[in-house]
Amino acid sequence: MDNLSVIDLLFFINFAWLATHELDAIKHHEWRIFFYSLPLADVTAYRIFTLVHVPLFALIIWAGQSVAFQAVFSIFLIIHVGLHYYFRKHPAYEFNNWFSNLLIIGGAPLGGLHLLALAI
Protein backbone atom coordinates (compact mmCIF):
# COMPACT_ATOMS: atom_id res chain seq x y z
CA MET A 1 0.00 0.00 0.00
CA ASP A 2 2.97 2.32 0.52
CA ASN A 3 3.61 2.40 -3.25
CA LEU A 4 0.07 3.46 -4.11
CA SER A 5 0.16 6.89 -5.72
CA VAL A 6 -2.66 9.42 -5.91
CA ILE A 7 -2.76 8.74 -9.66
CA ASP A 8 -3.27 5.01 -9.05
CA LEU A 9 -5.92 5.73 -6.43
CA LEU A 10 -7.80 7.95 -8.90
CA PHE A 11 -7.59 5.17 -11.50
CA PHE A 12 -9.01 2.65 -9.01
CA ILE A 13 -11.84 5.03 -8.13
CA ASN A 14 -12.56 5.50 -11.83
CA PHE A 15 -12.58 1.76 -12.42
CA ALA A 16 -14.89 1.24 -9.44
CA TRP A 17 -17.15 4.02 -10.76
CA LEU A 18 -17.42 2.35 -14.17
CA ALA A 19 -17.96 -1.08 -12.58
CA THR A 20 -20.79 0.39 -10.50
CA HIS A 21 -22.30 1.87 -13.65
CA GLU A 22 -22.12 -1.58 -15.25
CA LEU A 23 -24.07 -3.03 -12.33
CA ASP A 24 -26.68 -0.37 -13.00
CA ALA A 25 -26.47 -1.21 -16.71
CA ILE A 26 -27.55 -4.75 -15.94
CA LYS A 27 -30.55 -3.42 -14.01
CA HIS A 28 -31.44 -1.26 -17.02
CA HIS A 29 -30.97 -3.97 -19.66
CA GLU A 30 -28.13 -2.27 -21.55
CA TRP A 31 -27.57 -5.42 -23.61
CA ARG A 32 -30.83 -4.62 -25.39
CA ILE A 33 -29.07 -1.64 -26.96
CA PHE A 34 -25.98 -3.62 -27.99
CA PHE A 35 -27.88 -6.64 -29.29
CA TYR A 36 -30.94 -4.72 -30.55
CA SER A 37 -30.85 -6.01 -34.11
CA LEU A 38 -29.52 -9.50 -33.37
CA PRO A 39 -31.86 -12.47 -33.16
CA LEU A 40 -30.94 -13.39 -29.58
CA ALA A 41 -33.25 -14.32 -26.76
CA ASP A 42 -33.19 -11.68 -24.04
CA VAL A 43 -31.74 -14.10 -21.49
CA THR A 44 -28.97 -15.12 -23.91
CA ALA A 45 -28.07 -11.48 -24.61
CA TYR A 46 -28.07 -10.76 -20.85
CA ARG A 47 -25.73 -13.67 -20.19
CA ILE A 48 -23.35 -12.65 -22.98
CA PHE A 49 -23.34 -9.01 -21.84
CA THR A 50 -22.70 -10.00 -18.23
CA LEU A 51 -20.02 -12.65 -18.92
CA VAL A 52 -18.08 -10.35 -21.26
CA HIS A 53 -17.43 -8.15 -18.24
CA VAL A 54 -15.32 -10.84 -16.54
CA PRO A 55 -12.43 -10.73 -19.04
CA LEU A 56 -13.00 -7.01 -19.62
CA PHE A 57 -12.61 -6.19 -15.93
CA ALA A 58 -9.66 -8.57 -15.60
CA LEU A 59 -7.98 -6.81 -18.55
CA ILE A 60 -8.61 -3.39 -17.03
CA ILE A 61 -7.17 -4.48 -13.67
CA TRP A 62 -4.12 -6.06 -15.32
CA ALA A 63 -3.47 -3.23 -17.79
CA GLY A 64 -4.17 -0.60 -15.14
CA GLN A 65 -0.55 -0.93 -14.05
CA SER A 66 0.34 1.07 -17.17
CA VAL A 67 0.06 4.85 -16.96
CA ALA A 68 -0.67 4.96 -20.70
CA PHE A 69 -3.58 2.56 -20.25
CA GLN A 70 -4.85 4.59 -17.31
CA ALA A 71 -4.88 7.68 -19.54
CA VAL A 72 -6.79 5.86 -22.29
CA PHE A 73 -9.26 4.58 -19.69
CA SER A 74 -9.85 8.11 -18.40
CA ILE A 75 -10.41 9.35 -21.94
CA PHE A 76 -12.91 6.52 -22.41
CA LEU A 77 -14.83 7.68 -19.32
CA ILE A 78 -15.25 11.06 -20.98
CA ILE A 79 -16.26 9.55 -24.34
CA HIS A 80 -18.62 7.18 -22.52
CA VAL A 81 -20.86 10.13 -21.57
CA GLY A 82 -21.10 11.04 -25.25
CA LEU A 83 -22.04 7.47 -26.16
CA HIS A 84 -24.89 7.53 -23.67
CA TYR A 85 -25.99 10.91 -24.98
CA TYR A 86 -25.99 9.48 -28.51
CA PHE A 87 -28.06 6.42 -27.52
CA ARG A 88 -30.48 8.29 -25.24
CA LYS A 89 -33.24 8.16 -27.90
CA HIS A 90 -32.73 4.44 -28.62
CA PRO A 91 -35.98 2.52 -28.01
CA ALA A 92 -34.24 0.18 -25.54
CA TYR A 93 -32.49 2.94 -23.55
CA GLU A 94 -33.59 2.80 -19.89
CA PHE A 95 -31.09 5.09 -18.11
CA ASN A 96 -33.68 7.73 -17.38
CA ASN A 97 -33.24 8.48 -13.70
CA TRP A 98 -30.92 10.73 -11.70
CA PHE A 99 -28.92 7.88 -10.16
CA SER A 100 -28.09 6.22 -13.49
CA ASN A 101 -27.22 9.61 -14.94
CA LEU A 102 -24.95 10.34 -11.97
CA LEU A 103 -23.07 7.09 -12.63
CA ILE A 104 -22.81 7.86 -16.35
CA ILE A 105 -22.00 11.58 -16.23
CA GLY A 106 -19.88 11.36 -13.07
CA GLY A 107 -17.26 9.31 -14.89
CA ALA A 108 -16.31 12.25 -17.12
CA PRO A 109 -15.08 14.64 -14.40
CA LEU A 110 -13.41 11.72 -12.63
CA GLY A 111 -11.61 10.83 -15.86
CA GLY A 112 -10.69 14.48 -16.34
CA LEU A 113 -9.35 14.71 -12.79
CA HIS A 114 -7.19 11.61 -13.39
CA LEU A 115 -5.87 13.07 -16.66
CA LEU A 116 -5.08 16.32 -14.86
CA ALA A 117 -3.20 14.40 -12.16
CA LEU A 118 -1.24 12.57 -14.87
CA ALA A 119 -0.29 15.89 -16.48
CA ILE A 120 1.02 17.45 -13.27
Coordinates of N, CA, C and O in Angstrom, one line a residue, residues 50-114:
T50 N -23.2 -9.9 -19.6 CA -22.7 -10.0 -18.2 C -21.4 -10.7 -18.2 O -20.4 -10.3 -17.6
L51 N -21.3 -11.9 -18.9 CA -20.0 -12.6 -18.9 C -18.9 -11.9 -19.6 O -17.7 -12.1 -19.2
V52 N -19.1 -11.1 -20.6 CA -18.1 -10.4 -21.3 C -17.4 -9.4 -20.3 O -16.2 -9.1 -20.4
H53 N -18.0 -9.0 -19.2 CA -17.4 -8.1 -18.2 C -16.3 -8.8 -17.4 O -15.5 -8.1 -16.9
V54 N -16.4 -10.1 -17.3 CA -15.3 -10.8 -16.5 C -14.0 -10.6 -17.2 O -13.0 -10.1 -16.5
P55 N -13.8 -11.0 -18.5 CA -12.4 -10.7 -19.0 C -12.2 -9.2 -19.2 O -11.0 -8.8 -19.1
L56 N -13.2 -8.5 -19.5 CA -13.0 -7.0 -19.6 C -12.5 -6.4 -18.3 O -11.5 -5.7 -18.3
F57 N -13.1 -6.7 -17.2 CA -12.6 -6.2 -15.9 C -11.2 -6.7 -15.6 O -10.4 -6.0 -15.0
A58 N -11.0 -8.0 -15.9 CA -9.7 -8.6 -15.6 C -8.6 -7.8 -16.4 O -7.5 -7.5 -15.9
L59 N -8.9 -7.5 -17.7 CA -8.0 -6.8 -18.5 C -7.7 -5.4 -18.0 O -6.6 -4.9 -18.0
I60 N -8.8 -4.7 -17.6 CA -8.6 -3.4 -17.0 C -7.7 -3.4 -15.8 O -6.8 -2.6 -15.6
I61 N -8.0 -4.4 -14.9 CA -7.2 -4.5 -13.7 C -5.7 -4.8 -14.0 O -4.8 -4.1 -13.5
W62 N -5.5 -5.7 -14.9 CA -4.1 -6.1 -15.3 C -3.4 -4.9 -16.0 O -2.3 -4.5 -15.7
A63 N -4.1 -4.3 -17.0 CA -3.5 -3.2 -17.8 C -3.4 -1.9 -17.0 O -2.6 -1.0 -17.4
G64 N -4.2 -1.8 -15.9 CA -4.2 -0.6 -15.1 C -2.8 -0.3 -14.5 O -2.6 0.8 -14.0
Q65 N -1.9 -1.2 -14.6 CA -0.6 -0.9 -14.0 C 0.2 0.0 -15.0 O 1.2 0.6 -14.6
S66 N -0.3 0.2 -16.2 CA 0.3 1.1 -17.2 C -0.3 2.5 -17.1 O -1.5 2.6 -17.2
V67 N 0.6 3.5 -17.0 CA 0.1 4.9 -17.0 C -0.6 5.2 -18.3 O -1.6 5.9 -18.3
A68 N -0.1 4.7 -19.4 CA -0.7 5.0 -20.7 C -2.1 4.4 -20.8 O -3.0 5.0 -21.3
F69 N -2.2 3.2 -20.3 CA -3.6 2.6 -20.2 C -4.5 3.4 -19.4 O -5.7 3.6 -19.7
Q70 N -4.0 3.8 -18.2 CA -4.8 4.6 -17.3 C -5.4 5.8 -18.0 O -6.5 6.2 -17.9
A71 N -4.5 6.5 -18.8 CA -4.9 7.7 -19.5 C -6.0 7.4 -20.6 O -7.0 8.1 -20.7
V72 N -5.8 6.3 -21.3 CA -6.8 5.9 -22.3 C -8.1 5.6 -21.6 O -9.2 5.9 -22.1
F73 N -8.1 4.9 -20.5 CA -9.3 4.6 -19.7 C -10.0 5.9 -19.3 O -11.2 6.0 -19.4
S74 N -9.2 6.8 -18.8 CA -9.8 8.1 -18.4 C -10.5 8.8 -19.6 O -11.6 9.4 -19.5
I75 N -9.8 8.8 -20.7 CA -10.4 9.4 -21.9 C -11.7 8.6 -22.3 O -12.7 9.2 -22.7
F76 N -11.7 7.3 -22.1 CA -12.9 6.5 -22.4 C -14.1 7.0 -21.5 O -15.2 7.1 -21.9
L77 N -13.8 7.2 -20.2 CA -14.8 7.7 -19.3 C -15.5 9.0 -19.8 O -16.7 9.2 -19.7
I78 N -14.7 9.8 -20.4 CA -15.2 11.1 -21.0 C -16.1 10.8 -22.2 O -17.2 11.3 -22.4
I79 N -15.5 9.9 -23.1 CA -16.3 9.6 -24.3 C -17.5 8.8 -24.0 O -18.6 8.9 -24.7
H80 N -17.5 8.0 -23.0 CA -18.6 7.2 -22.5 C -19.9 8.0 -22.3 O -21.0 7.6 -22.6
V81 N -19.7 9.2 -21.8 CA -20.9 10.1 -21.6 C -21.5 10.5 -22.9 O -22.7 10.5 -23.1
G82 N -20.6 10.7 -23.9 CA -21.1 11.0 -25.3 C -21.8 9.9 -25.9 O -22.8 10.1 -26.6
L83 N -21.4 8.7 -25.6 CA -22.0 7.5 -26.2 C -23.5 7.3 -25.6 O -24.4 7.1 -26.3
H84 N -23.6 7.6 -24.3 CA -24.9 7.5 -23.7 C -25.8 8.7 -24.2 O -27.0 8.4 -24.4
Y85 N -25.2 9.8 -24.4 CA -26.0 10.9 -25.0 C -26.5 10.5 -26.4 O -27.7 10.8 -26.7
Y86 N -25.6 9.9 -27.2 CA -26.0 9.5 -28.5 C -27.1 8.4 -28.5 O -28.1 8.5 -29.3
F87 N -27.1 7.5 -27.6 CA -28.1 6.4 -27.5 C -29.3 6.8 -26.7 O -30.2 5.9 -26.6
R88 N -29.4 8.0 -26.1 CA -30.5 8.3 -25.2 C -31.9 8.2 -25.9 O -32.9 8.0 -25.2
K89 N -32.0 8.3 -27.2 CA -33.2 8.2 -27.9 C -33.5 6.7 -28.4 O -34.5 6.5 -29.0
H90 N -32.6 5.8 -28.2 CA -32.7 4.4 -28.6 C -34.0 3.8 -27.9 O -34.2 4.1 -26.7
P91 N -34.8 3.1 -28.6 CA -36.0 2.5 -28.0 C -35.7 1.6 -26.8 O -36.6 1.5 -25.9
A92 N -34.5 1.1 -26.7 CA -34.2 0.2 -25.5 C -33.5 0.9 -24.4 O -33.1 0.3 -23.4
Y93 N -33.3 2.2 -24.5 CA -32.5 2.9 -23.5 C -33.3 3.2 -22.3 O -34.4 3.7 -22.4
E94 N -32.8 2.7 -21.1 CA -33.6 2.8 -19.9 C -32.9 3.6 -18.8 O -33.4 3.6 -17.7
F95 N -31.8 4.3 -19.1 CA -31.1 5.1 -18.1 C -31.7 6.5 -18.0 O -31.2 7.5 -18.3
N96 N -32.9 6.5 -17.4 CA -33.7 7.7 -17.4 C -34.0 8.1 -15.9 O -35.1 8.5 -15.6
N97 N -33.0 8.0 -15.1 CA -33.2 8.5 -13.7 C -32.0 9.2 -13.2 O -30.9 9.0 -13.8
W98 N -32.1 9.9 -12.2 CA -30.9 10.7 -11.7 C -29.7 9.9 -11.3 O -28.6 10.2 -11.5
F99 N -30.0 8.7 -10.6 CA -28.9 7.9 -10.2 C -28.1 7.3 -11.3 O -26.9 7.3 -11.3
S100 N -28.8 6.8 -12.3 CA -28.1 6.2 -13.5 C -27.3 7.3 -14.2 O -26.2 7.1 -14.6
N101 N -27.9 8.5 -14.3 CA -27.2 9.6 -14.9 C -26.0 10.1 -14.1 O -25.0 10.5 -14.7
L102 N -26.1 10.0 -12.8 CA -24.9 10.3 -12.0 C -23.8 9.4 -12.3 O -22.7 9.8 -12.4
L103 N -24.1 8.1 -12.4 CA -23.1 7.1 -12.6 C -22.5 7.3 -14.0 O -21.3 7.0 -14.2
I104 N -23.3 7.7 -15.0 CA -22.8 7.9 -16.4 C -22.0 9.2 -16.4 O -20.8 9.2 -16.8
I105 N -22.6 10.3 -16.1 CA -22.0 11.6 -16.2 C -20.8 11.8 -15.3 O -19.8 12.4 -15.6
G106 N -20.9 11.2 -14.1 CA -19.9 11.4 -13.1 C -18.5 10.8 -13.5 O -17.5 11.3 -13.0
G107 N -18.5 9.9 -14.4 CA -17.3 9.3 -14.9 C -16.4 10.3 -15.6 O -15.2 10.3 -15.6
A108 N -17.1 11.3 -16.3 CA -16.3 12.3 -17.1 C -15.4 13.2 -16.3 O -14.2 13.3 -16.5
P109 N -16.0 13.8 -15.2 CA -15.1 14.6 -14.4 C -14.0 13.8 -13.6 O -12.9 14.3 -13.4
L110 N -14.4 12.6 -13.3 CA -13.4 11.7 -12.6 C -12.3 11.4 -13.6 O -11.1 11.4 -13.2
G111 N -12.6 11.1 -14.8 CA -11.6 10.8 -15.9 C -10.8 12.1 -16.1 O -9.5 12.0 -16.2
G112 N -11.4 13.2 -16.1 CA -10.7 14.5 -16.3 C -9.8 14.8 -15.2 O -8.6 15.2 -15.4
L113 N -10.2 14.5 -14.0 CA -9.3 14.7 -12.8 C -8.1 13.8 -12.8 O -7.0 14.2 -12.6
H114 N -8.3 12.6 -13.3 CA -7.2 11.6 -13.4 C -6.2 12.1 -14.5 O -5.0 12.1 -14.3

